[in-house]
Each structure stands twice: as structure tokens, then as C-alpha cells.
Coordinates of C-alpha atoms in Angstrom, one line a residue:
Chain R
M1 CA 0.0 0.0 0.0
L2 CA 2.8 2.4 -0.9
H3 CA 0.4 4.9 -2.4
L4 CA -1.2 5.5 1.0
L5 CA 2.0 6.6 2.7
S6 CA 2.8 10.2 3.6
L7 CA 5.8 12.0 2.2
K8 CA 7.6 11.6 5.6
A9 CA 6.8 7.8 5.6
L10 CA 8.0 7.5 2.0
R11 CA 11.2 9.3 2.8
E12 CA 11.9 6.9 5.8
R13 CA 11.3 3.8 3.7
L14 CA 13.4 5.2 0.9
Q15 CA 16.3 6.1 3.2
K16 CA 16.1 2.8 5.0
R17 CA 16.2 1.2 1.6
E18 CA 13.1 -0.8 2.3
V19 CA 11.8 0.4 -1.1
S20 CA 13.6 1.8 -4.1
S21 CA 12.6 4.9 -5.9
V22 CA 12.3 2.8 -9.1
E23 CA 9.8 0.5 -7.4
L24 CA 7.9 3.5 -6.1
T25 CA 7.9 5.3 -9.4
K26 CA 6.7 2.2 -11.2
H27 CA 3.9 1.7 -8.6
F28 CA 2.6 5.2 -9.3
I29 CA 3.0 5.0 -13.1
D30 CA 0.9 1.8 -12.9
R31 CA -1.8 3.5 -10.9
I32 CA -1.9 6.5 -13.3
A33 CA -2.5 4.0 -16.2
R34 CA -5.0 2.0 -14.2
F35 CA -7.1 5.0 -13.3
S36 CA -6.6 6.9 -16.6
D37 CA -10.4 7.3 -16.8
L38 CA -10.1 10.2 -14.4
N39 CA -8.2 12.1 -17.1
A40 CA -6.1 13.7 -14.4
F41 CA -2.8 13.7 -16.5
I42 CA -2.0 15.4 -19.8
S43 CA 1.5 13.9 -20.1
V44 CA 3.2 11.0 -18.4
D45 CA 7.0 10.7 -18.7
E46 CA 7.7 7.1 -17.9
E47 CA 11.2 7.0 -19.4
G48 CA 12.3 10.3 -17.8
A49 CA 10.8 9.3 -14.4
L50 CA 12.5 5.9 -14.3
A51 CA 15.8 7.5 -15.2
G52 CA 15.3 10.1 -12.5
A53 CA 14.4 7.3 -10.0
E54 CA 17.5 5.3 -10.8
N55 CA 19.6 8.4 -10.2
A56 CA 17.7 9.0 -6.9
D57 CA 18.4 5.4 -5.8
K58 CA 22.2 6.0 -6.4
R59 CA 22.1 9.0 -4.2
L60 CA 20.1 7.2 -1.6
N61 CA 22.6 4.4 -1.6
K62 CA 25.4 6.9 -1.0
K63 CA 23.3 8.6 1.7
E64 CA 23.4 11.9 -0.2
S65 CA 19.7 12.4 -0.2
G66 CA 17.6 15.4 0.6
N67 CA 14.1 15.8 2.0
L68 CA 12.3 14.5 -1.1
T69 CA 14.9 12.3 -2.8
G70 CA 13.3 9.6 -4.8
I71 CA 9.7 10.7 -4.2
P72 CA 7.5 10.9 -7.4
I73 CA 5.5 14.1 -7.9
A74 CA 3.5 15.7 -10.7
H75 CA 3.3 19.3 -11.9
K76 CA 0.3 21.2 -13.0
D77 CA 0.8 21.7 -16.8
I78 CA 1.2 25.4 -16.3
F79 CA 4.8 25.0 -15.1
C80 CA 7.3 25.0 -17.9
T81 CA 9.4 21.8 -18.3
K82 CA 12.3 21.2 -20.6
R83 CA 11.7 17.5 -21.0
L84 CA 8.0 17.4 -21.3
R85 CA 5.5 19.5 -23.3
T86 CA 3.7 22.3 -21.4
T87 CA 0.2 22.8 -22.7
C88 CA -1.5 25.0 -20.1
G89 CA -4.6 22.9 -21.0
S90 CA -4.9 24.7 -24.3
K91 CA -4.8 23.8 -28.0
M92 CA -2.7 26.9 -28.3
L93 CA 0.2 25.2 -26.6
S94 CA -0.6 21.6 -27.4
G95 CA 2.7 21.2 -29.3
F96 CA 4.8 23.5 -27.1
T97 CA 8.0 22.3 -25.3
A98 CA 9.6 25.1 -23.2
P99 CA 13.3 25.8 -23.6
Y100 CA 13.8 26.0 -19.8
D101 CA 12.4 24.7 -16.5
A102 CA 10.3 26.8 -14.2
T103 CA 12.0 27.6 -10.8
V104 CA 9.5 25.5 -9.0
V105 CA 10.3 22.5 -11.2
E106 CA 14.0 23.1 -10.8
R107 CA 13.8 23.4 -7.0
L108 CA 11.7 20.3 -6.5
A109 CA 14.1 18.4 -8.8
N110 CA 17.0 19.7 -6.7
A111 CA 15.2 18.5 -3.6
G112 CA 15.3 15.0 -5.2
C113 CA 11.7 14.7 -6.5
V114 CA 11.1 12.5 -9.5
T115 CA 8.7 14.2 -12.0
I116 CA 6.2 11.6 -13.3
G117 CA 4.1 13.9 -15.4
K118 CA 2.0 17.0 -16.0
T119 CA -1.6 17.3 -14.7
N120 CA -4.7 18.4 -16.5
M121 CA -6.1 21.9 -15.8
D122 CA -8.6 24.5 -17.0
E123 CA -7.3 26.2 -20.1
F124 CA -4.8 28.9 -19.0
A125 CA -6.1 28.3 -15.4
M126 CA -9.4 30.0 -16.3
G127 CA -12.1 27.9 -14.7
S128 CA -13.4 26.4 -11.5
S129 CA -14.2 22.9 -12.6
N130 CA -11.5 21.7 -15.0
E131 CA -14.1 21.6 -17.8
T132 CA -12.5 24.3 -20.0
S133 CA -9.4 22.1 -20.7
F134 CA -8.7 21.3 -24.3
F135 CA -7.7 17.8 -23.1
G136 CA -11.2 17.1 -21.6
N137 CA -12.7 17.3 -18.2
V138 CA -11.3 15.6 -15.1
K139 CA -13.4 13.4 -12.9
N140 CA -13.6 13.8 -9.1
P141 CA -12.4 10.5 -7.6
W142 CA -14.9 10.8 -4.7
H143 CA -17.8 10.7 -7.2
T144 CA -16.9 10.4 -10.9
S145 CA -20.1 12.3 -12.0
R146 CA -18.7 15.4 -10.1
V147 CA -16.1 17.9 -11.0
P148 CA -12.7 17.9 -9.1
G149 CA -12.8 21.7 -9.0
G150 CA -10.3 23.9 -10.9
S151 CA -8.2 25.2 -12.2
S152 CA -5.7 22.7 -10.6
G153 CA -8.3 19.9 -11.1
G154 CA -5.9 17.3 -12.4
S155 CA -3.4 17.8 -9.6
A156 CA -6.2 17.6 -7.0
A157 CA -7.8 14.5 -8.5
S158 CA -4.5 12.7 -8.9
V159 CA -3.4 13.3 -5.3
A160 CA -6.9 12.4 -3.9
A161 CA -7.0 9.2 -6.0
R162 CA -3.5 8.3 -4.7
L163 CA -2.0 8.4 -8.2
I164 CA 0.8 10.6 -6.9
P165 CA 1.9 11.5 -3.4
A166 CA 1.9 15.3 -4.0
A167 CA 1.5 17.7 -6.8
T168 CA 2.0 21.4 -7.6
G169 CA -0.8 23.8 -8.4
T170 CA -1.4 27.5 -9.0
D171 CA -4.0 29.8 -7.5
T172 CA -5.2 33.1 -9.0
G173 CA -8.7 33.3 -7.4
G174 CA -9.0 29.9 -5.6
S175 CA -7.5 27.4 -8.1
I176 CA -5.5 25.5 -5.4
R177 CA -8.0 25.8 -2.5
Q178 CA -11.3 25.1 -4.3
P179 CA -10.1 21.8 -5.9
A180 CA -8.4 20.9 -2.5
A181 CA -11.8 21.4 -0.9
F182 CA -13.7 19.4 -3.5
C183 CA -11.2 16.5 -3.4
G184 CA -10.6 16.3 0.4
L185 CA -7.0 17.7 0.3
T186 CA -4.8 20.2 2.0
G187 CA -4.0 23.0 -0.5
L188 CA -1.8 25.9 0.2
K189 CA -1.8 29.3 -1.6
P190 CA 1.3 31.0 -0.3
S191 CA 1.7 34.8 0.1
Y192 CA 2.2 36.6 -3.1
G193 CA 5.9 36.6 -3.8
R194 CA 6.7 33.5 -1.7
V195 CA 6.9 31.0 -4.6
S196 CA 8.7 32.0 -7.8
R197 CA 6.5 32.7 -10.8
Y198 CA 9.4 32.2 -13.2
G199 CA 8.4 29.7 -15.8
M200 CA 4.8 29.6 -14.5
I201 CA 2.6 30.6 -17.5
A202 CA 1.0 33.9 -16.5
F203 CA -2.8 34.4 -16.2
A204 CA -3.1 37.5 -13.9
S205 CA 0.4 38.4 -12.8
S206 CA -0.6 40.4 -9.7
L207 CA -2.7 37.5 -8.4
D208 CA -1.0 34.3 -9.5
Q209 CA 0.8 32.2 -6.9
G210 CA 2.1 28.6 -7.0
G211 CA 1.7 26.1 -4.1
P212 CA 1.3 22.5 -3.2
L213 CA -1.7 20.1 -3.2
T214 CA -1.1 17.4 -0.7
R215 CA -3.0 15.1 1.6
S216 CA -1.8 16.6 4.9
A217 CA -0.5 19.8 6.4
E218 CA 2.8 17.9 7.2
D219 CA 3.2 17.1 3.5
S220 CA 2.3 20.6 2.6
A221 CA 5.1 22.0 4.8
I222 CA 7.6 19.7 3.2
M223 CA 6.6 20.7 -0.3
F224 CA 6.3 24.4 0.5
N225 CA 9.7 24.4 2.1
A226 CA 11.2 22.9 -1.1
M227 CA 9.3 25.1 -3.6
G228 CA 9.4 28.5 -1.9
G229 CA 12.0 31.2 -1.3
F230 CA 13.7 34.1 -3.0
D231 CA 14.3 33.8 -6.8
P232 CA 16.2 36.6 -8.5
K233 CA 14.5 35.6 -11.8
D234 CA 11.1 36.7 -10.5
S235 CA 11.0 40.5 -10.0
T236 CA 8.2 40.2 -7.4
S237 CA 9.9 37.4 -5.4
I238 CA 10.3 38.4 -1.7
E239 CA 13.8 38.3 -0.3
R240 CA 13.0 36.2 2.8
P241 CA 13.8 32.6 3.5
V242 CA 11.0 30.0 3.8
P243 CA 10.5 28.7 7.3
S244 CA 11.8 25.1 8.0
V245 CA 9.4 22.2 8.1
N246 CA 9.5 22.1 11.9
E247 CA 8.9 25.8 12.2
L248 CA 5.9 25.4 9.9
L249 CA 4.4 22.5 11.9
D250 CA 5.2 23.3 15.6
L251 CA 2.4 25.7 16.5
D252 CA 0.9 26.1 20.0
L253 CA -2.8 26.8 19.5
R254 CA -3.2 28.2 23.0
G255 CA -4.1 31.8 22.7
L256 CA -4.2 31.8 18.9
R257 CA -7.2 34.0 17.9
L258 CA -9.3 32.6 15.1
G259 CA -11.5 35.3 13.4
L260 CA -14.9 34.3 12.0
P261 CA -16.1 36.8 9.5
T262 CA -19.9 37.1 9.7
E263 CA -19.9 37.4 5.9
F264 CA -18.5 33.9 5.5
F265 CA -21.1 32.2 7.7
D266 CA -24.3 33.3 5.9
S267 CA -27.3 31.5 4.5
S268 CA -25.7 31.2 1.0
V269 CA -23.5 28.4 2.3
D270 CA -24.8 24.7 2.4
T271 CA -25.8 23.7 5.9
A272 CA -23.6 20.6 5.8
V273 CA -20.5 22.8 4.9
L274 CA -21.3 25.2 7.8
G275 CA -21.9 22.3 10.2
S276 CA -18.5 20.7 9.5
V277 CA -16.6 24.0 9.7
R278 CA -18.3 24.7 13.1
E279 CA -17.3 21.2 14.4
A280 CA -13.7 21.8 13.2
L281 CA -13.7 25.1 15.0
Q282 CA -14.8 23.4 18.3
I283 CA -11.8 21.0 18.0
L284 CA -9.4 23.9 17.6
E285 CA -11.1 25.7 20.5
K286 CA -10.6 22.7 22.7
R287 CA -6.9 22.8 21.9
G288 CA -6.7 26.4 23.2
A289 CA -7.6 28.6 20.2
Q290 CA -9.9 31.5 20.8
L291 CA -12.8 32.3 18.5
V292 CA -13.5 35.9 17.8
D293 CA -16.1 37.6 15.5
V294 CA -14.6 39.8 12.8
S295 CA -16.1 41.5 9.7
L296 CA -15.0 41.8 6.1
P297 CA -17.7 44.2 5.1
N298 CA -16.7 44.6 1.5
S299 CA -16.2 40.9 0.7
A300 CA -19.2 40.8 -1.6
A301 CA -17.4 43.3 -3.9
G302 CA -14.6 40.7 -4.3
I303 CA -16.3 38.9 -7.2
P304 CA -16.9 42.0 -9.3
C305 CA -13.5 43.4 -8.5
Y306 CA -11.8 40.1 -9.4
Y307 CA -13.7 39.7 -12.6
V308 CA -12.4 43.0 -13.8
I309 CA -8.8 42.8 -12.7
A310 CA -8.1 39.2 -13.6
P311 CA -9.4 39.4 -17.2
A312 CA -7.7 42.7 -17.7
E313 CA -4.3 41.3 -16.7
A314 CA -5.1 38.1 -18.7
S315 CA -5.9 40.1 -21.9
S316 CA -2.5 41.7 -21.6
N317 CA -0.6 38.5 -20.7
L318 CA -2.2 36.4 -23.4
S319 CA -1.4 38.9 -26.1
R320 CA 2.0 37.1 -26.4
F321 CA 0.2 34.3 -28.3
D322 CA 0.5 35.6 -31.8
G323 CA 1.2 32.5 -33.9
V324 CA 4.7 33.8 -34.6
R325 CA 7.1 33.0 -31.7
F326 CA 5.5 29.9 -30.2
G327 CA 2.1 28.1 -30.0
H328 CA -0.6 27.5 -32.6
R329 CA -0.3 29.2 -36.0
S330 CA -3.2 29.4 -38.4
E331 CA -2.7 28.1 -41.9
Q332 CA -5.6 30.3 -43.2
A333 CA -3.8 33.6 -42.9
D334 CA -2.8 35.8 -45.9
S335 CA -1.9 38.9 -44.0
L336 CA -0.2 39.6 -40.7
L337 CA -3.4 40.7 -39.0
D338 CA -5.2 37.6 -40.3
L339 CA -2.3 35.5 -38.8
Y340 CA -2.8 37.1 -35.4
E341 CA -6.6 37.0 -35.4
C342 CA -7.0 33.5 -36.8
S343 CA -4.2 31.9 -34.8
R344 CA -5.8 33.2 -31.6
A345 CA -9.3 32.3 -32.6
E346 CA -8.3 28.8 -33.5
G347 CA -5.9 28.3 -30.5
F348 CA -8.0 29.6 -27.6
G349 CA -11.2 28.0 -26.2
E350 CA -14.4 29.8 -25.5
E351 CA -13.9 30.7 -21.9
V352 CA -10.4 32.1 -22.6
K353 CA -11.7 34.2 -25.4
R354 CA -14.6 35.5 -23.3
R355 CA -12.1 36.6 -20.6
I356 CA -9.8 38.2 -23.2
L357 CA -12.7 40.1 -24.6
I358 CA -14.0 41.3 -21.2
G359 CA -10.5 42.3 -20.2
T360 CA -9.9 44.2 -23.4
Y361 CA -13.3 45.9 -22.9
V362 CA -12.6 47.1 -19.3
L363 CA -9.2 48.5 -20.4
S364 CA -10.4 50.2 -23.5
A365 CA -10.8 54.0 -24.0
G366 CA -13.9 55.3 -22.3
Y367 CA -14.3 52.3 -19.9
Y368 CA -10.9 52.2 -18.1
D369 CA -11.9 54.6 -15.3
A370 CA -15.4 53.1 -14.8
Y371 CA -14.2 49.5 -14.6
Y372 CA -10.4 49.0 -14.2
L373 CA -9.6 52.0 -12.0
K374 CA -12.7 51.5 -10.0
A375 CA -11.8 47.8 -9.4
Q376 CA -8.3 48.8 -8.3
K377 CA -9.8 51.2 -5.7
I378 CA -12.1 48.4 -4.4
R379 CA -9.1 46.1 -4.3
R380 CA -7.5 48.6 -1.8
V381 CA -10.8 48.6 0.3
I382 CA -10.8 44.8 0.4
S383 CA -7.2 44.7 1.4
D384 CA -7.8 47.3 4.1
D385 CA -10.7 45.2 5.5
F386 CA -8.3 42.3 6.0
K387 CA -5.8 44.5 7.8
K388 CA -8.5 45.7 10.2
A389 CA -9.7 42.2 10.8
F390 CA -6.1 41.1 11.6
E391 CA -6.0 43.7 14.4
K392 CA -8.5 41.4 16.2
C393 CA -7.3 38.0 15.2
D394 CA -4.3 35.9 14.0
V395 CA -6.0 33.7 11.4
I396 CA -9.3 34.1 9.6
V397 CA -11.4 31.0 9.2
G398 CA -14.5 30.1 7.1
P399 CA -15.7 27.6 4.5
T400 CA -13.5 27.4 1.4
T401 CA -16.5 27.1 -0.9
P402 CA -20.3 27.6 -0.5
S403 CA -21.0 24.0 -1.6
T404 CA -19.3 20.7 -2.2
A405 CA -18.3 19.4 -5.7
F406 CA -21.0 20.1 -8.2
K407 CA -22.0 17.8 -11.1
I408 CA -20.0 17.8 -14.4
G409 CA -21.9 20.0 -16.9
E410 CA -24.0 21.7 -14.2
K411 CA -22.5 25.2 -14.6
T412 CA -20.9 25.1 -18.0
Q413 CA -23.8 27.0 -19.7
D414 CA -23.7 29.9 -17.2
P415 CA -20.2 31.4 -16.8
V416 CA -21.4 33.7 -14.0
S417 CA -22.7 30.9 -11.8
M418 CA -19.3 29.3 -12.2
Y419 CA -17.5 32.5 -11.2
L420 CA -19.5 32.6 -7.9
N421 CA -17.6 29.5 -6.7
D422 CA -14.7 31.8 -5.9
I423 CA -16.7 34.0 -3.5
F424 CA -14.6 33.1 -0.4
T425 CA -11.3 32.6 -2.1
N426 CA -10.6 35.4 -4.5
T427 CA -10.5 38.3 -2.1
V428 CA -7.4 36.6 -0.6
N429 CA -5.6 36.9 -4.0
L430 CA -6.6 40.5 -4.4
A431 CA -4.9 41.2 -1.0
G432 CA -1.9 38.9 -1.7
L433 CA -2.4 36.9 1.5
P434 CA -1.5 33.3 2.3
S435 CA -4.4 30.8 2.6
L436 CA -4.9 27.1 3.1
S437 CA -7.9 24.8 2.6
L438 CA -8.1 21.6 4.7
P439 CA -10.6 18.8 4.7
V440 CA -13.0 18.9 7.7
G441 CA -15.8 16.5 6.8
L442 CA -18.0 14.8 4.3
D443 CA -21.5 15.9 3.3
G444 CA -24.6 13.6 2.9
A445 CA -23.5 12.5 -0.6
G446 CA -20.1 11.6 0.8
L447 CA -18.3 14.5 -0.8
P448 CA -15.4 16.3 1.0
I449 CA -15.9 19.7 2.8
G450 CA -13.1 22.2 3.0
M451 CA -12.3 24.8 5.6
Q452 CA -10.3 27.9 4.6
L453 CA -7.6 29.5 6.8
I454 CA -6.4 33.0 5.8
G455 CA -3.2 34.5 7.4
R456 CA -1.4 37.7 7.6
F457 CA 1.1 38.5 4.8
M458 CA 4.0 36.0 4.9
D459 CA 2.5 34.1 7.8
E460 CA 2.0 30.6 6.2
T461 CA 3.3 29.2 9.6
S462 CA 0.1 29.9 11.4
L463 CA -2.0 28.3 8.6
I464 CA 0.1 25.1 8.2
G465 CA 0.6 24.9 12.0
T466 CA -3.2 25.2 12.7
A467 CA -4.0 22.6 10.0
H468 CA -1.4 20.3 11.4
Q469 CA -2.6 20.5 15.0
F470 CA -6.2 19.8 13.7
Q471 CA -4.9 16.8 11.7
L472 CA -3.2 15.4 14.8
E473 CA -6.7 15.0 16.3
T474 CA -8.8 14.1 13.3
D475 CA -8.5 11.7 10.3
W476 CA -10.4 13.6 7.6
H477 CA -7.1 14.1 5.7
E478 CA -6.5 10.3 5.7
R479 CA -9.9 9.4 4.2
C480 CA -9.4 8.0 0.7
P481 CA -12.2 7.8 -1.9
E482 CA -13.6 4.2 -2.2
D483 CA -12.1 2.3 -5.1
F484 CA -8.8 4.1 -4.8
S485 CA -7.5 2.7 -1.5
Chain E
M1 CA -25.8 49.3 -20.5
P2 CA -26.1 46.2 -22.7
I3 CA -23.2 45.3 -25.0
S4 CA -24.0 45.8 -28.7
E5 CA -22.9 43.8 -31.7
N6 CA -20.6 46.7 -32.5
D7 CA -19.0 46.5 -29.1
V8 CA -18.2 42.9 -29.6
T9 CA -16.7 43.5 -33.0
R10 CA -14.7 46.5 -31.7
V11 CA -13.3 44.7 -28.7
A12 CA -12.5 41.6 -30.7
R13 CA -10.5 43.7 -33.1
L14 CA -8.6 45.3 -30.3
A15 CA -7.9 41.9 -28.8
R16 CA -6.8 40.5 -32.2
L17 CA -9.4 37.7 -32.0
R18 CA -11.3 36.7 -35.1
V19 CA -15.0 36.4 -34.1
T20 CA -17.3 35.2 -36.8
E21 CA -20.8 36.7 -37.4
A22 CA -22.3 33.5 -36.1
E23 CA -20.3 33.7 -32.8
I24 CA -21.3 37.4 -32.0
P25 CA -24.6 36.7 -30.2
Q26 CA -22.8 34.1 -27.9
Y27 CA -20.0 36.5 -26.9
Q28 CA -22.5 39.4 -26.6
A29 CA -24.5 37.3 -24.1
G30 CA -21.4 36.2 -22.3
L31 CA -20.0 39.8 -21.9
D32 CA -23.4 41.1 -20.9
G33 CA -23.6 38.5 -18.1
I34 CA -20.2 39.4 -16.8
L35 CA -20.8 43.2 -17.0
D36 CA -24.1 42.7 -15.1
L37 CA -22.1 40.9 -12.4
V38 CA -19.4 43.5 -12.2
A39 CA -21.9 46.4 -12.2
Q40 CA -22.1 46.0 -8.4
L41 CA -18.7 47.8 -8.5
H42 CA -20.5 51.1 -9.1
E43 CA -22.4 50.7 -5.8
S44 CA -19.3 51.2 -3.7
V45 CA -18.2 54.6 -2.7
T46 CA -14.4 54.9 -3.4
D47 CA -13.7 58.7 -3.2
D48 CA -10.2 59.4 -2.0
I49 CA -9.1 55.8 -2.2
E50 CA -5.9 55.2 -4.0
P51 CA -6.0 52.5 -6.6
M52 CA -4.1 49.3 -5.7
A53 CA -2.4 47.7 -8.7
H54 CA -0.4 45.1 -6.8
P55 CA -0.3 43.3 -3.4
Q56 CA 3.2 44.6 -2.7
D57 CA 3.8 48.2 -1.9
I58 CA 7.5 48.0 -2.9
S59 CA 9.5 49.3 -5.8
L60 CA 11.2 46.8 -8.1
R61 CA 14.6 45.5 -7.4
L62 CA 17.6 46.8 -9.4
R63 CA 20.5 44.8 -10.4
E64 CA 24.0 45.5 -11.8
D65 CA 24.0 46.4 -15.5
Q66 CA 25.9 43.3 -16.5
V67 CA 25.4 40.6 -19.1
T68 CA 23.9 37.6 -17.4
E69 CA 22.4 35.6 -20.3
D70 CA 24.0 34.0 -23.3
D71 CA 22.6 34.3 -26.8
E72 CA 20.3 31.3 -27.2
R73 CA 18.5 32.3 -30.3
D74 CA 18.5 28.8 -31.8
L75 CA 17.2 27.2 -28.6
F76 CA 14.4 29.8 -28.3
Q77 CA 13.4 29.4 -32.0
E78 CA 13.1 25.7 -31.7
C79 CA 9.5 26.1 -30.5
A80 CA 8.6 28.7 -33.2
P81 CA 6.1 27.6 -35.9
A82 CA 8.1 29.1 -38.8
V83 CA 11.7 30.3 -38.9
E84 CA 14.3 30.7 -41.6
S85 CA 17.9 31.7 -41.2
G86 CA 17.3 32.7 -37.6
L87 CA 14.3 34.9 -38.5
Y88 CA 10.6 34.5 -37.6
L89 CA 8.5 34.2 -40.7
V90 CA 5.2 36.2 -41.1
P91 CA 3.0 37.0 -44.1
R92 CA 4.4 39.7 -46.3
V93 CA 3.7 43.2 -44.8
I94 CA 5.5 45.4 -47.4
E95 CA 4.6 44.9 -51.1

């Protein structure tokens, strides 16, 4: 049952040489093939992974190993990799192989990880259900008629189904935390600037942040510690070291003030979700945490603010796809303008086009002040609300999503209803704060429920620490969907 | 203010996205829905609030003005759809 072990347990077995990295890698490659119906992977690199595993075994034999040596992982297909194509879930990049590795890919490789493959995702990370992927939708292992969430849906489904011990994701408005909640995982969106964005294909540059999707807070700490830290290649990277794994985990809950925003506990949230979050809060309270009421009065403005700023930045970032330097090139084009317009029309899917159009609209002459500038002002108001709340508490807590995983196809015809999934998550990106979702229960249909913790800027320690203390008392994070144990 | 067909055509042109006649109603409806959603923005009073472009209130780092990268034109052009003699090919722009 190698696939049920934590990263720490895997490391111990590898270091004691009770299992080899090659055996472990083969085991996970077999599982990925066996459960390919989930459609969680876009590319699997069997040859490269086995070569990496052999190399890891040599280092393990010589006792040269690091924290993650020989452990297989997968990357969301938004991180550039030299060896494997990087599609970003799009036809536009379906034939693209990057000339370099993303910093996150390089750091995890240096920590000894064996990269098995690249996971499915919403096209250019634009979606909350993994249904906008050019490579087809991903199924939620807890219930295969349900979505795994998005945009890091392939990473979440593959970790939940035990096809891989841990995976990377990215979060622009909730794309790590919402799939973590839907799949019963621990998902961390670090503070903006903690994890390098170099080689991570840009969606909305002032909001995007990479982070790990893992089963437990302990695994999250190990992955975050290896991924994060200053990178001179990212101009917004923060020059501060990442805390050690022990610093991230050893938190005393006594006296920690947990703030409950009234706006996050309203009637729009499923009763099962609220019930599980309240039960989890009681457990934390028993361990010494104090519950305090706080308010985030402008959180309702988060969705409109986000859906101006994110598409505006996306419309600018995605202008690089022109059919000339990389990506899909139309064969219909007679003029340069035709080449741009047709390559983009053929290469992008409908949701991406919609967001490029709305982003272009809000930035265009006559509308800029009314939409983009207005949204930037509201962004400040939202950020200030968090600052005020953190005067009264240390961590803000609430549900990650208003409901559990919805059915495949349920929201595809109505983009706006899909956007409302981000209601509790996207204000965190607007403010640049760290946030974590952890599993705290199952609803009546047996679907996982996620609780969100939000911290002060650069304080991932309180989030991972709180989640770890909770997981020492509970076993929600160890629950495995039936058929995958 | 609902989005007109002309708005869709204008924005698509600015975004360098070819939208066919048949696709216009679908994007018109999509954009209308999103603008309805974001219309709530106008309800907030934001006088005297400074716009926030970015989560970090810091200025960008500077570095020494030194060459740090090698010329890797061939490598970078490997992923290009059409190149010749180190140049990117596009349809003729000057007759």
C-alpha cells in the first residue's frame, strides 16, 4: 500500500532502503495507467521518471539524499518543463515544449523529486471545474459524475486518488484551495511573492501564486519548504527565507485568535458545509484557540472586483500568443493581421476568449476609469478590510466554498454561476495573503468539505501549523475515496 | 448598459481575436452577463481611495548592469512555428 503513505513515511522507507525509488515510481505509473479514466494527466513521462528514479536510488545508496529524494510528484501543466511539453490545458500550446524549467520545477528536482508527469487543468487556469481544458474534463475520484474543482483539477484528482503523493498547483482566485476542498486535500496558496512565478505561465500576474496540493499539512510543509523562497528571476519574489518544516508545523494553538467573518457564515452556504466547519472550530477551540467575531464588510465586492482585474491582466498577458514565436499558428492567414486573429481564434477555447474580450473591454478607452480603475480602488478597500480584521485575530477562518463538488456539466452554460464559486477565495488573492484549505468532513452524498484558513502576509506558519494541529486530532485528511485505497 | 454587436466587434478587433458573425450573439450574451455581475462595483463609494495595482507596496529591485544571459536564439526558436535563417516568418507586410 505504498500509495497510502505520507511524504515523511515514504522518505523513511526510501532512506532505510526498504523500497527503491524505481519501485515507487513504477507503482505510481501503474496507478496512473489503471485510473486513466479520471483524465487527471495530460502527459506522463515514464522514461524520464524511471531515469530520475535510478539516479535518486544511487544518491540514496550513498546517503546523499535530501528531503524528497526519490519521491515521485506531478506538476500542473502550467509550469514549464524542458523535458515534457507544457500545454496549459490549451490547444494553443498543445505542441509546445519550453526551452527551460520553471524555478518551482527546478527546485523540486534539486530536492530530489522524480517528476512523473503533468496534470490536467482548466485552459490557461481559467475555470473552477476543469471543464475548460482542451484535453477534456477531469473526474472527481470521490464521485466520478462530479467535477474535481479547478483550475488545478488534475493535480487535486490525482493526489486524492493516490495516483501521486503530492502535486503542484497555482491559485489566481482559488485554483488550489477550491479543488483541494472538492477533493478532500490540503491545498496551500502562499503569500504573493513567496513562490517564484518564473516559468509559470501567466494568467493574472498580480494575483497568480504557485503552491502544493497534498494530503496533509505535514506534506504541505515539506513541499512548500522545497518550492518557496527568493528567486532573482522573478521581479516580485520576496527576499526572505522559507521557514523550516519544523517551524511550519510546531504551533501552539493556545491563545491563537481565530477570526470568524460574519460574511462567510451566511445562508448562501450549504448547511452541511457550515456544520462541518463549526465542528472543526470546536476542536481547535478545545486545543486552546480563541474564537472571535470579525467582519470583512466589502467581501461581496470581491467577485466583481476580481472579474475586472483578472481578465484585464489576462488580456494583456495572453497577447503574447500571436502565432509567430510559439504556439498554434493558423494556416488560413494571408496577412499579418489575419495571422494574429486566426491563430488566436483557433488556438483559444471559448472561456479564454470570453475573458480576453472582457479584459480588453474594461481596459479600452472610455471604460478604463469606470471599470479597471474602480476595481483597483475596491481592491484597496478589500485589502484594508483584511488589515482591520487582523488587528482582532491571527487567522481568519471560514468555508472554502459555499457547496461541495457540483456535477459535471451543471454550470458550463452559465459562466457567471461558475464565477460565484470563488466567492470566499478570490479576495485573498486580491490582497496577496496566504491561505490554506483543509478537509473537515463529508456531506450527505459523501463529498469532501473544505475549511479555509487565511493568514497575515508571509504568515504561512500559522496556517500550516493550525491545520497540522487539527490533523493530529482528526482523520479527515486520511480518508481515501472508495475504489482508490 | 447592454453590449451591442458593434462593441463585440470593436473589442475583438482590439484583442486581435477573429470572431465570426455567427459567434457574435454568444459573446454578446457572455459579456453582458459578466458586465451585469461587475456592475455592483458602481455601488461602492471609493472617493479618496488610492487604486491598488499590486499586493506589494514596494519598488522593483535593481541589479547591476551586467550581461547575465548567453545568446540562445537557436534554442528559443526551436518552439517557433516558422523560422528561416534565424528569423521568424510572417506573411508579407510590405509589397
